[in-house]
Tab-separated table of N, CA, C and O in Angstrom:
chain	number	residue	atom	x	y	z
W	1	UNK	N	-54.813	153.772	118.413
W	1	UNK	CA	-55.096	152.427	117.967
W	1	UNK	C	-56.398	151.955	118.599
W	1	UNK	O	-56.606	152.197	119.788
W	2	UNK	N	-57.386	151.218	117.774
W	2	UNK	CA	-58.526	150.702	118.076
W	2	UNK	C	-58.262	149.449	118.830
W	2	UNK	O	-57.334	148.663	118.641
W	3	UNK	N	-59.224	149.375	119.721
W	3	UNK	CA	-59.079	148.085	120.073
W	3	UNK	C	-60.408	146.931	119.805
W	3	UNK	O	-61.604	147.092	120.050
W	4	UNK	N	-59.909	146.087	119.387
W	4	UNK	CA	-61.286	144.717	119.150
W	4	UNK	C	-61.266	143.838	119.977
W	4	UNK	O	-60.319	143.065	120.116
W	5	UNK	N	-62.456	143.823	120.747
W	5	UNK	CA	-63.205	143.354	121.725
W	5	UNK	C	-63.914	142.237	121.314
W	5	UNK	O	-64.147	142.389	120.115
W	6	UNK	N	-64.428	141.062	121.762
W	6	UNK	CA	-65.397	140.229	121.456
W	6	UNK	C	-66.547	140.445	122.791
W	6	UNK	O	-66.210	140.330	123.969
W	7	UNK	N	-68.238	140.845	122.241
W	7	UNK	CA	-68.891	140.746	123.009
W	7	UNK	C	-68.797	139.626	124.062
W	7	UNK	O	-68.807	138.412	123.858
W	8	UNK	N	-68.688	140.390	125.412
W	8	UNK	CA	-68.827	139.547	127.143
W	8	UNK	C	-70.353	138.505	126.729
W	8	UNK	O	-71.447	138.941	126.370
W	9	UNK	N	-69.972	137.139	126.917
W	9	UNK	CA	-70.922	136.466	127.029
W	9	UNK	C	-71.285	135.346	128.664
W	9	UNK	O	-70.680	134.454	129.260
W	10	UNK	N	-72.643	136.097	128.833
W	10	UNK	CA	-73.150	135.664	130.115
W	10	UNK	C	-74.275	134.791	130.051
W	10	UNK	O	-75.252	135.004	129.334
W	11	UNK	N	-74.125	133.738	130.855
W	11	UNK	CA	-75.245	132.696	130.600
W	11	UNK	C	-77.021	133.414	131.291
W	11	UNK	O	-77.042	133.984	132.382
W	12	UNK	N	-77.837	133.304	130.760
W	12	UNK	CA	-79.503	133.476	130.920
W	12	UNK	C	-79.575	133.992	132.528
W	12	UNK	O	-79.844	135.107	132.976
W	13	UNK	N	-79.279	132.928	133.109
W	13	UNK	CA	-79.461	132.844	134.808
W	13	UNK	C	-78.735	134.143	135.503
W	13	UNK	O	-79.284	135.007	136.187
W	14	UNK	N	-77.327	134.041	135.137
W	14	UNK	CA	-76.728	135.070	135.454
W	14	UNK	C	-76.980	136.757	135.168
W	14	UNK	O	-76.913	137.632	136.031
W	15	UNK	N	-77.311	136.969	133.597
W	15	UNK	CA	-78.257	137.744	133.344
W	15	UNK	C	-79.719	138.476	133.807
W	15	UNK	O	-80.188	139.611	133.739
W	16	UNK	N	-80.149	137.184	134.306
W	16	UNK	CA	-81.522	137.966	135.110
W	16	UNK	C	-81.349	138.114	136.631
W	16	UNK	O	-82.023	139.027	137.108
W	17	UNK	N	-80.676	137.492	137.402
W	17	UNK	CA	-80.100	138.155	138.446
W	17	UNK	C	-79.305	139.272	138.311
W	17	UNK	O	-79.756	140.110	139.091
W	18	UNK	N	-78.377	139.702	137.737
W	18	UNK	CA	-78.371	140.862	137.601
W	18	UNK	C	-78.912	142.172	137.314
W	18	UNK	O	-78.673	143.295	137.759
W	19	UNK	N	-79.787	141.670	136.362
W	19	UNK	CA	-81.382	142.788	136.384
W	19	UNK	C	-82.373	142.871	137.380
W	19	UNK	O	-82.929	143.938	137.644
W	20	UNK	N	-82.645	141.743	137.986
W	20	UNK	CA	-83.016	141.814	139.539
W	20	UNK	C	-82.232	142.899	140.327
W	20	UNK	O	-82.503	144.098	140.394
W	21	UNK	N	-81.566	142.467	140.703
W	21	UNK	CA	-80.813	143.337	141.246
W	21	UNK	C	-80.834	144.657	141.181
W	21	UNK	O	-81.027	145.427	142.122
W	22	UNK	N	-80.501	145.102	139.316
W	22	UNK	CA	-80.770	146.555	139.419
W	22	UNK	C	-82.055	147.321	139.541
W	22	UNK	O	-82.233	148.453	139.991
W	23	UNK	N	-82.712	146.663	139.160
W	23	UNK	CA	-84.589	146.565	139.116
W	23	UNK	C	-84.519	147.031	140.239
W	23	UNK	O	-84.772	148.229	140.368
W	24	UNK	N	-84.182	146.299	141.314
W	24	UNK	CA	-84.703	145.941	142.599
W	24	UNK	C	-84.194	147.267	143.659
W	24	UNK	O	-84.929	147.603	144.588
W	25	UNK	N	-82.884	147.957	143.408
W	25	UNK	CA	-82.026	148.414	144.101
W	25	UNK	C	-81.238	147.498	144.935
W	25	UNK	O	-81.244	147.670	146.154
W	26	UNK	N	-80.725	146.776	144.538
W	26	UNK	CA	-80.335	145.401	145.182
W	26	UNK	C	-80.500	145.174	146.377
W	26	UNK	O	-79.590	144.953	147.176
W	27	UNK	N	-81.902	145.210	146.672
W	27	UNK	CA	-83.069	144.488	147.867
W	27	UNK	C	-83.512	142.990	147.202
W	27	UNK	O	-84.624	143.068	146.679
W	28	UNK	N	-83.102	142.095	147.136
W	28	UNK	CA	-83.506	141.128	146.581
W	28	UNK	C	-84.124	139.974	147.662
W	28	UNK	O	-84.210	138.764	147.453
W	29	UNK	N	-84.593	140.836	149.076
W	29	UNK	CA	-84.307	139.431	150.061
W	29	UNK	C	-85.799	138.770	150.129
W	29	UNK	O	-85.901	138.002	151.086
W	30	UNK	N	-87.160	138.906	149.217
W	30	UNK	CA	-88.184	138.395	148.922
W	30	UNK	C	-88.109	137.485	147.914
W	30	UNK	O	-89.078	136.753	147.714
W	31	UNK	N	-87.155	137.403	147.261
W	31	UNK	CA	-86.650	136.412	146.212
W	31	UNK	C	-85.196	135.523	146.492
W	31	UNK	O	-84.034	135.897	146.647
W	32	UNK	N	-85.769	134.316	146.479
W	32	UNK	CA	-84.321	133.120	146.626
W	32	UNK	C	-84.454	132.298	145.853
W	32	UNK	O	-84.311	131.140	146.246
W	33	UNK	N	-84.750	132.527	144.566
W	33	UNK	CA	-84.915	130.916	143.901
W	33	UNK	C	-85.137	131.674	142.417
W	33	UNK	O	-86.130	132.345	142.134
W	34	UNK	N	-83.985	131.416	141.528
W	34	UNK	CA	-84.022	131.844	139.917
W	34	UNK	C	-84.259	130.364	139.266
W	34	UNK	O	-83.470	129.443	139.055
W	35	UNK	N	-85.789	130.517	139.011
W	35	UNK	CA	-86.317	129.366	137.711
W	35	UNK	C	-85.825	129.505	136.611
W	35	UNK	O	-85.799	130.579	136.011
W	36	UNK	N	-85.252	128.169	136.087
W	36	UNK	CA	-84.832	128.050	135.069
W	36	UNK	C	-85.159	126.643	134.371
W	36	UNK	O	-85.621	125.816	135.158
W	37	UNK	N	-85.039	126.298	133.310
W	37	UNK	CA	-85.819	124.889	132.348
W	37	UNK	C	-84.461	124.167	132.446
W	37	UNK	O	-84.673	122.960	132.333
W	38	UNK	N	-82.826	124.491	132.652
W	38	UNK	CA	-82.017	123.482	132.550
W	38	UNK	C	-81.157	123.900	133.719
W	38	UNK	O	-81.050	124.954	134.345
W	39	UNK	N	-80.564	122.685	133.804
W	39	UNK	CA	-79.557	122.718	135.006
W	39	UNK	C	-78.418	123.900	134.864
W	39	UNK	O	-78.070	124.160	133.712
W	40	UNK	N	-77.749	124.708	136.046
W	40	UNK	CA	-76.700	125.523	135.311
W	40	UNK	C	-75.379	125.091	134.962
W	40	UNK	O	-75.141	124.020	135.519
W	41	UNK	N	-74.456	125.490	134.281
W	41	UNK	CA	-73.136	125.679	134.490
W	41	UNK	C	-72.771	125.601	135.443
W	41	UNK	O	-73.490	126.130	136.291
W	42	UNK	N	-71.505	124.946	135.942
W	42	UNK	CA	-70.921	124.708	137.435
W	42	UNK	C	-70.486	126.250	137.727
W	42	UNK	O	-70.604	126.608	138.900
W	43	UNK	N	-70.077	127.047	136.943
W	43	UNK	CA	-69.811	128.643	137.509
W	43	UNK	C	-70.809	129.453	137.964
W	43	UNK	O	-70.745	130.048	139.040
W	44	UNK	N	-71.925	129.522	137.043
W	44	UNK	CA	-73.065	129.480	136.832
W	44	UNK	C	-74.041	129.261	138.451
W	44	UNK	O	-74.647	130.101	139.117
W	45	UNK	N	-73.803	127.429	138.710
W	45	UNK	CA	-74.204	127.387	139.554
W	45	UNK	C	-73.763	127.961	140.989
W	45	UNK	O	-74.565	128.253	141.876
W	46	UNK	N	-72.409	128.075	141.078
W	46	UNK	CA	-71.344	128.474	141.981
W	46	UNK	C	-71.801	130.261	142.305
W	46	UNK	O	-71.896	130.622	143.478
W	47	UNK	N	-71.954	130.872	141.608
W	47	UNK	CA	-72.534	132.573	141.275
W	47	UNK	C	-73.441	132.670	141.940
W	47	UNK	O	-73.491	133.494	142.853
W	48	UNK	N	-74.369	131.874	141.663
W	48	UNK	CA	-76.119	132.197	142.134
W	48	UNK	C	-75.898	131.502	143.779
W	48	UNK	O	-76.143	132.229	144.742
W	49	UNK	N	-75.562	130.480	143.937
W	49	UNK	CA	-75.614	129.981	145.380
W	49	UNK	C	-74.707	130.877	145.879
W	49	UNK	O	-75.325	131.489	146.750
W	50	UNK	N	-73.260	131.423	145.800
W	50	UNK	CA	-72.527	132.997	146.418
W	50	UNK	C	-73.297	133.950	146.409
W	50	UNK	O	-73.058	134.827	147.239
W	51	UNK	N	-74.521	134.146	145.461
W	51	UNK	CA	-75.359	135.278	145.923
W	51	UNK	C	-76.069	134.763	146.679
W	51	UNK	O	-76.317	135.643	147.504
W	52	UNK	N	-76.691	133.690	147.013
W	52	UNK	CA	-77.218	133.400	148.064
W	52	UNK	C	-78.699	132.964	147.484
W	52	UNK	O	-79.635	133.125	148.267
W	53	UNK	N	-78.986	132.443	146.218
W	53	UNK	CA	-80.088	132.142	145.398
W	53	UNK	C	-80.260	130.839	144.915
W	53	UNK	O	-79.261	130.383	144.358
W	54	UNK	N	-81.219	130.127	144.968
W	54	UNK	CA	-81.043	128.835	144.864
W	54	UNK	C	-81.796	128.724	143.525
W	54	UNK	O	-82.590	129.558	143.088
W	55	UNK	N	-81.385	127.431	142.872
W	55	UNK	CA	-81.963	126.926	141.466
W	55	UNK	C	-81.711	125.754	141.012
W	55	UNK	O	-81.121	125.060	141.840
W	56	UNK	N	-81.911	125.270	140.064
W	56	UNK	CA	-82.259	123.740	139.508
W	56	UNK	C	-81.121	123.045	139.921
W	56	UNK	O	-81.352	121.852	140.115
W	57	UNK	N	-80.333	123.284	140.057
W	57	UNK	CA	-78.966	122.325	140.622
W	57	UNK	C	-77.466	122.973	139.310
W	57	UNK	O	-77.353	124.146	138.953
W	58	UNK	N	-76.688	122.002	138.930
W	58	UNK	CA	-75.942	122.133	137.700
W	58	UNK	C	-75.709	120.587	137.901
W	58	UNK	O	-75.827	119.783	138.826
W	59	UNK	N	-75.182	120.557	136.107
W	59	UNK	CA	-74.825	119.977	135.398
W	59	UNK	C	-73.203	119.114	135.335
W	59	UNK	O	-72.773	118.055	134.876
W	60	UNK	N	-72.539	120.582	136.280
W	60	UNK	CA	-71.495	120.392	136.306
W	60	UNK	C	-70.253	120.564	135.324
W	60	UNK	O	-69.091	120.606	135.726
W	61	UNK	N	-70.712	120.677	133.714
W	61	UNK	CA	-69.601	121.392	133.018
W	61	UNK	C	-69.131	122.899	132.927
W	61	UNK	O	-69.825	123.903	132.758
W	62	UNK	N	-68.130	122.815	133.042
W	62	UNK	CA	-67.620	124.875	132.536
W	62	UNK	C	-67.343	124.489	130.913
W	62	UNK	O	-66.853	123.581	130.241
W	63	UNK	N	-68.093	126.003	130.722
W	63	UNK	CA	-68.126	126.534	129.543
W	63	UNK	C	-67.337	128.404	129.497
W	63	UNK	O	-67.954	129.350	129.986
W	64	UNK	N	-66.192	128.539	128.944
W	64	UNK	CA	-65.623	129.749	128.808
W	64	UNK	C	-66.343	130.886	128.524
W	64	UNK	O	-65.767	131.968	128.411
């Protein structure tokens, strides 16, 4: 039996820290600050400050 999946959706911010990362060999400690044009997601924002990366603030809504 097949199984149907719906593509994993990850917000912008979260996305390019993670390519950092692999880019990088996850040496990231010359970089602390992911620019972005809008405030994040409260998870969003919660992610990047646990990695230890700072950015525009949030907004404060979750989005699934």
């Amino acid at each position: 039996m097949r199984e149907c999946r719906k593509p994993l959706h990850v917000h912008c911010e979260v996305n390019l820290l993670l390519e950092l990362l692999k880019s990088q060999n996850n040496s990231t400690e010359s970089l602390k600050y992911i620019g972005i044009s809008r405030r994040c997601c409260f998870l969003c924002f919660h992610f990047l400050k646990l990695m230890r990366f700072e950015n525009k603030g949030t907004h404060g809504k979750v989005y699934p």
